[in-house]
Coordinates of C-alpha atoms and ligand atoms in Angstrom, one line a residue:
Chain A
M1 CA 8.2 -11.5 -33.3
S2 CA 8.7 -15.1 -33.2
P3 CA 7.0 -17.4 -31.1
R4 CA 7.9 -17.9 -27.7
T5 CA 6.2 -20.0 -24.8
P6 CA 5.2 -17.3 -22.3
G7 CA 7.5 -18.1 -19.2
A8 CA 10.5 -19.7 -21.2
D9 CA 12.7 -17.6 -19.9
L10 CA 12.1 -17.4 -16.1
P11 CA 14.4 -18.8 -13.6
E12 CA 13.2 -22.4 -12.2
H13 CA 10.5 -22.6 -9.2
P14 CA 13.6 -22.5 -6.4
D15 CA 14.5 -25.0 -3.3
R16 CA 13.5 -23.8 0.3
L17 CA 15.9 -20.9 0.9
W18 CA 15.5 -20.6 4.3
S19 CA 14.4 -23.0 7.4
A20 CA 10.9 -22.4 9.2
A21 CA 12.4 -21.7 12.9
E22 CA 10.7 -22.9 16.3
P23 CA 10.5 -19.4 18.6
K24 CA 13.0 -19.1 20.7
S25 CA 12.2 -17.7 24.3
S26 CA 14.1 -14.0 23.5
Y27 CA 15.7 -12.3 20.8
D28 CA 17.3 -8.8 20.1
V29 CA 14.8 -7.7 17.6
V30 CA 11.4 -9.0 16.9
I31 CA 10.1 -8.2 13.7
V32 CA 6.0 -8.5 13.4
G33 CA 5.6 -9.0 9.9
G34 CA 7.0 -11.2 7.2
G35 CA 6.4 -9.4 4.3
G36 CA 8.5 -7.5 2.1
H37 CA 9.1 -4.4 4.8
G38 CA 9.6 -7.1 7.5
L39 CA 12.3 -9.2 5.6
A40 CA 13.9 -5.9 4.2
T41 CA 14.5 -4.8 7.6
A42 CA 15.7 -7.9 8.9
Y43 CA 18.2 -8.4 6.2
Y44 CA 19.6 -4.8 6.8
L45 CA 19.6 -5.1 10.4
A46 CA 22.3 -8.1 10.1
K47 CA 23.8 -6.6 6.9
N48 CA 24.6 -3.3 8.0
H49 CA 24.5 -3.2 11.5
G50 CA 25.1 -6.8 12.6
I51 CA 22.1 -7.4 14.5
T52 CA 21.6 -11.2 13.7
N53 CA 19.8 -12.1 16.8
V54 CA 16.6 -11.2 14.9
A55 CA 13.1 -13.2 14.5
V56 CA 10.5 -12.5 12.0
L57 CA 6.7 -13.3 13.3
E58 CA 4.8 -13.9 10.2
R59 CA 0.8 -14.7 10.9
G60 CA 0.3 -16.4 7.9
W61 CA 3.1 -17.5 5.4
L62 CA 6.2 -15.4 4.5
A63 CA 5.4 -12.8 1.9
G64 CA 1.7 -13.8 1.4
G65 CA 0.2 -10.4 2.3
N66 CA 0.2 -7.5 0.5
M67 CA 3.8 -8.3 -1.1
A68 CA 2.3 -10.9 -2.6
R69 CA -0.6 -9.4 -3.9
N70 CA 0.7 -5.9 -5.6
T71 CA 1.4 -4.8 -8.8
T72 CA 5.0 -4.6 -8.3
I73 CA 5.3 -0.9 -9.8
I74 CA 8.6 0.4 -8.6
R75 CA 9.3 4.6 -9.4
S76 CA 10.6 7.6 -7.7
N77 CA 8.8 10.5 -9.1
Y78 CA 7.0 11.8 -6.3
L79 CA 6.3 15.4 -5.9
W80 CA 7.8 16.3 -2.0
D81 CA 11.8 16.3 -1.5
E82 CA 11.1 13.9 1.5
S83 CA 9.3 11.6 -0.8
A84 CA 12.0 11.9 -3.8
G85 CA 14.4 11.3 -0.9
I86 CA 13.5 7.3 0.6
Y87 CA 11.6 6.7 -2.6
E88 CA 14.8 7.6 -4.9
H89 CA 17.0 6.0 -2.3
A90 CA 14.8 3.0 -2.8
L91 CA 15.2 3.0 -6.8
K92 CA 19.1 3.3 -5.9
L93 CA 18.9 0.0 -4.2
W94 CA 16.9 -2.0 -6.4
E95 CA 19.2 -1.1 -9.5
G96 CA 22.3 -3.1 -7.5
L97 CA 19.4 -5.5 -5.6
E98 CA 20.0 -8.6 -7.6
E99 CA 23.8 -8.2 -7.3
E100 CA 23.6 -7.8 -3.6
L101 CA 21.0 -10.6 -2.9
D102 CA 22.5 -13.0 -5.7
Y103 CA 19.5 -13.8 -6.9
P104 CA 16.9 -12.6 -9.7
L105 CA 14.8 -10.3 -9.1
L106 CA 13.2 -9.6 -12.6
F107 CA 13.7 -6.4 -12.2
S108 CA 13.2 -4.9 -15.3
Q109 CA 13.7 -0.7 -16.0
R110 CA 11.1 -0.5 -18.4
G111 CA 9.8 3.0 -17.2
V112 CA 6.7 4.5 -16.1
L113 CA 4.2 6.8 -18.0
N114 CA 1.6 9.0 -16.0
L115 CA -0.7 10.1 -17.7
A116 CA -2.3 13.5 -17.7
H117 CA -6.0 14.0 -18.9
S118 CA -6.9 17.7 -17.8
L119 CA -5.3 21.0 -18.1
Q120 CA -4.9 20.6 -13.9
D121 CA -3.4 16.7 -14.7
V122 CA -1.0 19.0 -17.2
R123 CA -0.2 21.3 -14.5
D124 CA 0.6 19.4 -11.7
S125 CA 2.8 16.8 -13.9
V126 CA 4.8 19.6 -15.4
R127 CA 5.7 20.8 -12.4
R128 CA 6.3 17.9 -10.7
V129 CA 8.6 17.1 -13.8
H130 CA 10.6 20.0 -12.7
A131 CA 10.5 19.2 -9.0
N132 CA 11.9 15.7 -9.9
N133 CA 14.8 16.9 -12.0
L134 CA 15.9 19.3 -9.1
N135 CA 15.6 16.3 -7.2
G136 CA 18.0 14.2 -9.2
V137 CA 14.8 11.8 -10.2
D138 CA 14.8 11.1 -13.9
A139 CA 11.5 12.7 -15.4
E140 CA 10.7 14.3 -18.8
W141 CA 7.1 15.6 -19.8
L142 CA 5.8 14.0 -23.4
D143 CA 2.9 15.2 -25.6
P144 CA 0.7 12.8 -26.8
E145 CA 2.7 11.9 -29.9
Q146 CA 5.7 10.9 -27.6
V147 CA 3.5 9.0 -25.3
K148 CA 2.6 6.9 -28.3
Q149 CA 5.9 6.0 -29.7
V150 CA 7.0 5.3 -25.8
C151 CA 3.5 2.9 -25.5
P152 CA 2.1 2.2 -29.1
I153 CA -0.9 0.8 -28.0
V154 CA -2.2 4.0 -25.7
N155 CA -5.0 5.4 -27.3
I156 CA -4.1 9.1 -27.8
S157 CA -7.3 10.7 -29.4
P158 CA -8.9 13.4 -28.8
D159 CA -12.1 11.9 -28.8
V160 CA -12.6 9.9 -25.7
R161 CA -14.2 10.6 -21.9
Y162 CA -10.4 11.4 -21.0
P163 CA -8.4 12.0 -23.5
V164 CA -4.8 11.6 -22.9
L165 CA -3.0 15.4 -22.7
G166 CA 0.6 13.9 -22.2
A167 CA 2.4 12.0 -19.5
T168 CA 5.5 12.4 -17.4
F169 CA 7.8 9.4 -18.1
Q170 CA 10.7 8.2 -15.6
P171 CA 12.6 5.6 -17.6
R172 CA 14.4 4.3 -14.6
A173 CA 10.9 2.9 -13.1
G174 CA 9.7 -0.1 -13.8
I175 CA 8.8 -3.7 -12.2
A176 CA 10.2 -6.3 -10.1
K177 CA 9.0 -10.2 -9.6
H178 CA 7.7 -9.7 -6.1
D179 CA 8.1 -13.2 -5.1
H180 CA 12.0 -13.3 -6.0
V181 CA 12.5 -10.2 -4.1
A182 CA 10.7 -11.7 -0.9
W183 CA 12.8 -14.8 -1.4
G184 CA 15.9 -13.3 -2.0
L185 CA 16.0 -10.9 0.5
A186 CA 14.5 -13.7 3.0
R187 CA 18.1 -16.4 2.0
A188 CA 20.3 -13.2 2.7
A189 CA 18.8 -12.9 5.5
A190 CA 18.8 -16.5 6.9
A191 CA 22.1 -16.7 5.8
L192 CA 23.3 -14.1 8.1
G193 CA 21.5 -15.7 10.9
V194 CA 17.5 -14.5 11.4
E195 CA 15.0 -16.4 11.7
F196 CA 11.6 -16.8 10.6
I197 CA 9.1 -17.9 12.2
E198 CA 5.4 -18.7 10.4
H199 CA 2.0 -19.2 11.4
C200 CA 2.6 -17.1 14.0
E201 CA 0.5 -14.2 15.2
V202 CA 1.3 -11.5 17.5
T203 CA -1.8 -11.1 19.6
G204 CA -0.3 -8.5 22.0
L205 CA 2.5 -6.1 22.6
Q206 CA 4.2 -6.5 26.3
V207 CA 4.8 -2.9 28.0
R208 CA 6.7 -2.2 31.1
D209 CA 7.0 1.1 32.6
G210 CA 6.8 3.0 29.2
R211 CA 8.8 0.2 27.4
V212 CA 8.4 -2.9 25.2
T213 CA 9.5 -6.1 26.8
G214 CA 8.4 -8.6 24.2
V215 CA 5.3 -9.8 22.5
E216 CA 2.4 -12.5 23.0
T217 CA 1.8 -14.8 20.2
T218 CA -0.2 -17.8 19.1
R219 CA 2.5 -19.7 19.7
G220 CA 3.7 -18.8 23.3
T221 CA 5.5 -15.1 24.8
I222 CA 8.3 -14.2 23.1
A223 CA 11.1 -11.7 25.0
A224 CA 12.3 -8.9 22.8
G225 CA 15.1 -5.8 23.6
R226 CA 13.5 -4.5 20.5
V227 CA 9.8 -4.3 18.4
A228 CA 9.9 -3.4 14.6
L229 CA 6.3 -3.4 13.4
C230 CA 5.9 -4.3 9.7
A231 CA 2.3 -5.4 9.5
A232 CA 1.1 -3.5 6.5
G233 CA -2.7 -3.6 7.1
H234 CA -2.9 -4.7 10.2
T235 CA -0.8 -2.4 12.2
S236 CA -3.8 -0.8 13.9
V237 CA -4.8 -3.5 15.5
V238 CA -1.3 -4.8 16.5
A239 CA -0.1 -0.8 17.8
A240 CA -3.8 -0.7 19.8
T241 CA -2.5 -3.8 22.1
A242 CA 0.3 -0.9 23.5
G243 CA -2.1 1.9 23.6
I244 CA -1.2 3.5 20.3
D245 CA -3.8 5.0 18.3
L246 CA -2.9 5.4 14.6
P247 CA -4.1 7.7 12.1
I248 CA -4.5 5.3 9.5
Q249 CA -7.4 3.6 8.1
S250 CA -7.2 -0.3 6.4
H251 CA -8.9 -0.7 2.9
P252 CA -9.1 -3.5 0.2
L253 CA -7.3 -2.9 -2.9
Q254 CA -8.0 -5.0 -5.9
A255 CA -5.8 -6.1 -8.4
L256 CA -6.3 -8.6 -11.5
V257 CA -4.5 -10.4 -14.4
S258 CA -5.4 -11.5 -17.7
E259 CA -4.8 -14.4 -19.7
L260 CA -1.0 -15.0 -21.1
L261 CA -0.4 -12.9 -24.1
E262 CA 2.3 -12.2 -26.4
P263 CA 4.5 -9.1 -25.5
V264 CA 2.2 -6.1 -26.1
H265 CA 3.1 -3.6 -23.5
P266 CA 6.8 -2.3 -23.4
T267 CA 6.3 -0.3 -20.2
V268 CA 4.1 0.9 -17.2
V269 CA 1.2 2.9 -17.3
M270 CA -0.8 5.1 -14.6
S271 CA -3.4 7.0 -14.9
N272 CA -4.9 8.6 -11.9
A273 CA -7.7 10.2 -13.2
V274 CA -9.2 7.0 -14.3
H275 CA -7.7 5.1 -11.4
V276 CA -5.9 2.2 -13.5
Y277 CA -2.6 1.1 -14.0
V278 CA -1.4 -1.4 -16.4
S279 CA 1.9 -3.1 -17.3
Q280 CA 2.8 -6.6 -18.8
A281 CA 4.3 -9.4 -16.7
H282 CA 7.6 -11.0 -17.8
K283 CA 5.1 -14.2 -18.1
G284 CA 2.6 -12.2 -20.2
E285 CA -0.3 -11.6 -18.3
L286 CA -1.4 -7.6 -18.4
V287 CA -1.3 -6.6 -14.5
M288 CA -4.0 -4.1 -13.6
G289 CA -4.8 -2.4 -10.5
A290 CA -7.5 -0.7 -9.4
G291 CA -8.2 2.2 -6.4
I292 CA -9.3 1.4 -3.0
D293 CA -12.2 0.4 -1.6
A294 CA -14.1 3.2 0.0
A295 CA -15.1 1.4 2.8
N296 CA -12.8 -0.1 5.5
S297 CA -12.1 -3.4 5.8
Y298 CA -9.8 -6.1 6.5
R299 CA -11.4 -8.4 4.3
Q300 CA -8.8 -9.5 1.7
R301 CA -11.6 -8.8 -1.2
G302 CA -13.2 -5.6 -2.8
A303 CA -16.3 -5.1 -4.5
F304 CA -16.8 -6.0 -8.1
H305 CA -17.9 -2.3 -9.1
I306 CA -14.5 -1.4 -8.3
I307 CA -13.2 -3.9 -11.0
E308 CA -15.8 -3.0 -13.5
R309 CA -15.3 0.7 -13.4
Q310 CA -11.3 0.1 -14.0
M311 CA -11.6 -2.2 -16.6
A312 CA -13.8 0.4 -18.6
A313 CA -11.0 2.9 -17.9
A314 CA -8.1 0.3 -19.0
L315 CA -10.4 -0.2 -22.2
E316 CA -10.4 3.1 -23.6
L317 CA -6.9 3.6 -22.7
F318 CA -5.9 0.3 -24.5
P319 CA -8.7 -0.6 -27.0
V320 CA -6.6 -3.6 -28.1
F321 CA -7.7 -5.1 -24.6
A322 CA -11.1 -5.7 -25.7
R323 CA -10.3 -9.5 -26.4
A324 CA -8.3 -10.3 -23.3
H325 CA -10.0 -12.2 -20.5
V326 CA -9.9 -11.6 -16.9
L327 CA -7.8 -15.0 -15.3
R328 CA -8.1 -13.8 -11.9
T329 CA -9.0 -11.2 -9.6
W330 CA -7.5 -10.5 -5.7
G331 CA -7.5 -8.4 -2.9
G332 CA -5.0 -7.2 -0.4
V333 CA -5.7 -5.0 2.9
V334 CA -3.7 -1.9 2.7
D335 CA -2.8 1.0 5.5
V336 CA -3.6 4.4 4.3
S337 CA -2.8 7.4 5.9
P338 CA -4.1 11.2 5.9
D339 CA -1.6 12.4 3.5
A340 CA -0.6 9.2 1.6
S341 CA 2.6 9.4 3.0
P342 CA 4.2 6.8 5.3
I343 CA 4.6 6.5 9.0
V344 CA 8.4 5.3 9.4
G345 CA 9.9 6.0 13.2
L346 CA 9.7 6.2 16.9
T347 CA 6.7 5.8 19.0
P348 CA 5.5 6.7 22.3
V349 CA 6.4 3.3 23.8
E350 CA 10.5 3.2 24.1
N351 CA 11.9 0.5 21.9
L352 CA 8.8 -0.2 19.9
Y353 CA 9.1 1.1 16.4
L354 CA 6.4 2.0 13.2
N355 CA 6.4 1.2 9.8
C356 CA 3.2 1.7 8.1
G357 CA 1.1 3.9 6.2
W358 CA 2.6 2.6 2.9
G359 CA -1.1 2.5 1.8
T360 CA -0.9 1.4 -1.7
G361 CA 2.5 2.0 -2.8
G362 CA 4.8 0.1 -0.5
F363 CA 6.4 -2.2 -2.6
K364 CA 8.7 0.3 -4.7
A365 CA 9.9 1.3 -1.3
T366 CA 11.3 -2.2 -0.1
P367 CA 14.4 -1.9 -0.1
G368 CA 14.7 1.9 1.0
V369 CA 12.6 1.2 3.7
G370 CA 14.4 -1.7 5.2
W371 CA 17.5 0.1 4.6
C372 CA 16.1 3.1 7.0
F373 CA 14.4 1.3 9.3
A374 CA 17.2 -0.9 10.3
H375 CA 18.5 2.2 11.2
T376 CA 15.9 3.9 13.2
V377 CA 15.9 0.2 14.9
A378 CA 19.5 -0.3 15.7
N379 CA 20.4 3.5 16.8
D380 CA 17.1 4.1 18.4
E381 CA 17.0 7.3 16.3
P382 CA 15.4 7.8 12.6
H383 CA 17.5 7.8 9.6
P384 CA 17.3 11.5 7.9
L385 CA 15.7 9.7 5.2
N386 CA 12.8 8.8 7.1
A387 CA 12.7 11.7 10.0
P388 CA 10.1 13.5 7.9
F389 CA 7.8 10.7 8.3
S390 CA 7.0 10.7 12.0
L391 CA 4.1 10.3 14.0
D392 CA 4.2 13.2 15.5
R393 CA 3.6 15.6 12.0
F394 CA 0.1 15.0 12.2
T395 CA 0.5 17.3 15.6
T396 CA 3.0 19.5 14.3
G397 CA 1.2 19.9 10.4
A398 CA 4.5 19.2 8.8
L399 CA 2.5 16.7 6.3
V400 CA 4.2 15.6 3.6
D401 CA 0.8 15.7 1.1
E402 CA 1.4 12.9 -1.7
H403 CA -2.6 13.1 -2.3
G404 CA -3.0 14.0 -5.8
A405 CA 0.6 15.6 -5.9
A406 CA 2.6 12.9 -7.4
A407 CA 0.4 10.6 -9.1
V408 CA -0.2 9.2 -5.8
A409 CA -1.6 5.7 -6.2
H410 CA 1.1 2.8 -6.0
Chain B
M1 CA -20.4 -5.7 -3.0
L2 CA -22.1 -4.8 -0.2
L3 CA -26.0 -5.6 -0.3
I4 CA -26.4 -2.1 2.3
P5 CA -30.0 -1.6 3.9
C6 CA -30.9 1.9 3.5
P7 CA -33.2 2.9 6.5
W8 CA -35.4 4.8 3.9
C9 CA -35.3 2.4 0.7
G10 CA -34.7 -1.1 1.7
P11 CA -31.7 -2.9 0.4
R12 CA -29.7 -1.6 -2.6
E13 CA -26.1 -2.4 -3.9
E14 CA -23.1 -0.9 -2.5
A15 CA -22.8 1.0 -5.7
E16 CA -25.7 3.1 -5.0
F17 CA -24.0 4.7 -1.7
H18 CA -21.2 6.8 -0.8
Y19 CA -19.1 5.9 2.4
G20 CA -18.8 9.0 5.1
G21 CA -16.1 7.0 7.3
Q22 CA -16.4 6.6 11.2
A23 CA -19.8 7.7 12.4
H24 CA -20.4 9.7 15.9
V25 CA -17.5 12.0 15.8
A26 CA -18.3 15.6 16.9
Y27 CA -17.0 18.5 15.2
P28 CA -15.7 20.4 18.6
D29 CA -17.6 22.9 20.3
D30 CA -15.3 25.4 20.3
P31 CA -11.9 24.6 18.0
S32 CA -9.8 27.3 18.6
A33 CA -9.5 26.4 22.4
L34 CA -8.4 23.1 21.3
S35 CA -4.3 21.9 21.5
D36 CA -2.3 21.1 18.8
E37 CA -2.9 17.1 20.2
E38 CA -6.7 17.2 20.2
W39 CA -6.8 19.2 17.1
A40 CA -5.0 16.2 15.3
R41 CA -7.0 13.5 17.1
Y42 CA -10.4 15.3 15.8
L43 CA -8.5 15.8 12.0
F44 CA -6.7 12.9 11.5
F45 CA -7.1 10.2 13.9
R46 CA -10.1 7.5 13.5
D47 CA -10.9 4.2 14.7
N48 CA -9.7 1.3 12.7
P49 CA -11.1 -2.1 14.2
K50 CA -11.6 -5.0 13.1
G51 CA -14.4 -5.7 14.2
R52 CA -17.7 -3.8 14.9
F53 CA -17.4 -0.4 13.3
A54 CA -20.3 2.6 13.3
E55 CA -20.0 4.0 10.1
R56 CA -21.9 6.7 7.8
W57 CA -23.1 6.0 4.8
S58 CA -24.8 8.4 2.5
H59 CA -27.3 6.9 -0.2
S60 CA -26.0 9.3 -3.0
A61 CA -27.5 7.5 -6.0
G62 CA -31.1 7.1 -4.3
C63 CA -32.7 8.5 -1.4
R64 CA -29.8 10.9 -1.1
R65 CA -30.2 11.0 2.7
W66 CA -27.2 9.7 5.2
F67 CA -27.3 7.4 7.4
N68 CA -25.2 4.9 9.8
A69 CA -24.5 1.4 10.2
V70 CA -22.7 -1.5 12.3
R71 CA -20.7 -3.3 10.2
D72 CA -17.8 -5.6 11.1
T73 CA -14.9 -5.0 9.4
A74 CA -13.4 -8.7 9.5
T75 CA -16.6 -10.1 7.7
N76 CA -18.3 -7.0 6.1
E77 CA -21.6 -8.4 7.9
I78 CA -23.7 -5.2 8.3
H79 CA -25.4 -5.9 12.2
A80 CA -27.5 -2.5 12.3
V81 CA -28.4 0.7 10.3
Y82 CA -30.1 3.6 12.2
R83 CA -30.9 7.1 11.1
V84 CA -28.6 9.8 11.9
G85 CA -28.9 11.6 15.5
E86 CA -29.9 8.0 16.7
A87 CA -27.4 6.1 19.3
R88 CA -25.5 3.6 17.7
P89 CA -27.7 0.4 18.6
V90 CA -26.3 -2.5 21.1
T91 CA -25.4 -5.2 18.6
S92 CA -24.0 -7.6 21.2
Ligands
FAD501 C1 -3.8 -5.4 -5.2 C2 -2.3 -4.3 -4.7 C3 -1.5 -3.5 -5.8 C4 -0.5 -2.9 -5.0 N1 0.8 -2.2 -6.0 C5 1.6 -1.7 -5.5 C6 2.2 -1.8 -6.9 O1 2.0 -1.5 -8.0 N2 3.6 -0.8 -6.5 C7 3.9 -0.4 -5.1 O2 4.9 0.2 -4.6 N3 3.1 -1.1 -3.7 C8 2.3 -1.8 -4.1 N4 0.8 -2.0 -2.9 C9 1.1 -1.8 -2.1 C10 2.4 -2.6 -1.3 O3 2.1 -4.1 -1.9 C11 2.4 -2.3 0.2 O4 2.6 -1.0 0.4 C12 3.7 -3.3 0.6 O5 3.7 -4.9 0.5 C13 3.8 -3.2 2.0 O6 4.7 -3.7 2.7 P1 4.8 -5.1 3.4 O7 5.3 -5.7 2.3 O8 5.4 -5.4 4.0 O9 3.3 -5.8 3.5 P2 2.8 -6.9 3.8 O10 3.2 -8.1 2.9 O11 1.5 -7.0 3.7 O12 3.4 -7.6 5.1 C14 3.1 -7.4 6.0 C15 2.6 -8.5 6.6 O13 2.1 -8.7 8.5 C16 1.7 -9.8 9.0 N5 0.8 -9.7 9.8 C17 -0.1 -8.7 10.3 N6 -0.6 -8.8 11.4 C18 0.2 -9.3 11.9 C19 0.4 -9.8 13.3 N7 -0.7 -9.6 14.3 N8 1.5 -11.2 13.7 C20 2.2 -11.4 12.7 N9 2.5 -10.9 11.1 C21 1.3 -9.9 11.1 C22 0.6 -10.2 7.5 O14 0.3 -11.0 7.6 C23 1.6 -9.5 6.2 O15 2.3 -11.0 5.9 C24 0.1 -3.0 -3.6 C25 -1.0 -3.3 -2.8 C26 -2.3 -4.4 -3.4 C27 -3.1 -5.0 -2.2
ZN502 ZN1 -32.3 5.9 0.6

């Protein structure tokens, strides 16, 4: 391996790609939240539906929420048909997104291994591989030796607490650079006329006769023909101002990176049973995520014992990491739904649209949900791919239960 | 990590506890009499305030007893702990 300066092959830090706007008194569509989903929704509203009088209102800075904090795993190997539909749609869009946005996203299809550690894991995983194949999602079952071929640093010895009994492999899965994704989407949406208003917190939804008419913000009242919620961890708080209760709970979710290392990890490895997932960023950091903190919280920091447990799991799977140092840890606030599937669609309030509940795994969906949610907002009707993810499924019982089913975390 | 004052054992590390979600959610008296909407609310809908929240904890690696706490989800500050069966204390 030839010596290289970590990060040498990365593009230069870009100049300003959009200009911060002053709020106008009214817009056709107001999007609450400037994370990946808000940006993608704005982009496809303009691009696919010609709706350009759009403002994205962001309480902090653009894409400074979970979009800036996630571990960027992209995959579509979910169990159920409904999930395969929307996540595979997203993955197909990812495959053309750099070209479409004309912006480097560092989208790298290096594959993902979802490890199985028990007989039940093995059965569930093989079942998921079959389901994926039937849905046109690439997936294969690998035995431990084959796992080792894909990722030589994984410990497959049988004498560990949770031995690796095999893994599912999705070769088209991978990672992308989250900041670049946000910048690329923002630049493209801005070029089509979308405005971005930062440091503008929506404090209330205005509803008259069962119909949303605008938003109250820390920068004044803004009238809106339609309002699209993309507020991730804060959706309950915003929706409550229109009298809408949601079946979601906000939890901290943490991740960490090591110092920069030479390339040692060629793919993405996830293990639900021991609750860790690892990839190596382009710059060289090992990127590792944990599970959520159990207790509800809006604090963007989690408990240390979660990190400790995650590192213990990582070390057993990757003994070579023992000498790496943690560079930093951080947390985001994610909105978890009862069936570990998102809620995307109409609400009881007219012209108010809901996109939330993506929990620990919404980054991978960014272009797909933007596409479908823009369709929902533009047509006042869900796109067929997000129709199953309606709010009323919790009443009808038509859940899309990805808990456990699909190696669900992230 | 939270430092949680168990009403029986005193302050202990969060790692000794198990979380039980929103407190004071009673099992319906007559479940089969509920409409789908009412059953859905009982099963899937819990409060998710950014602010004070009454919630359940079990001191699972200690006295193994359940109790309730009022914690602010915006700051993680615990304002009160109280025993199961007691009313939620007024914490201003
Ligand atoms: C540590 C961590 C690791 C993760 N790893 C992965 C992964 O590997 N793969 C994956 O697919 N997903 C992952 N996720 C989940 C993913 O990040 C989220 O599901 C996704 O980012 C949510 O959509 P978003 O980008 O729009 O959210 P966000 O970026 O959080 O956007 C929501 C925005 O709304 C703003 N907002 C909130 N309230 C208001 C208001 N009242 N007014 C105005 N603005 C408001 C917020 O400030 C925020 O910027 C991870 C998340 C975390 C925290
Ligand atoms: Zn105790």
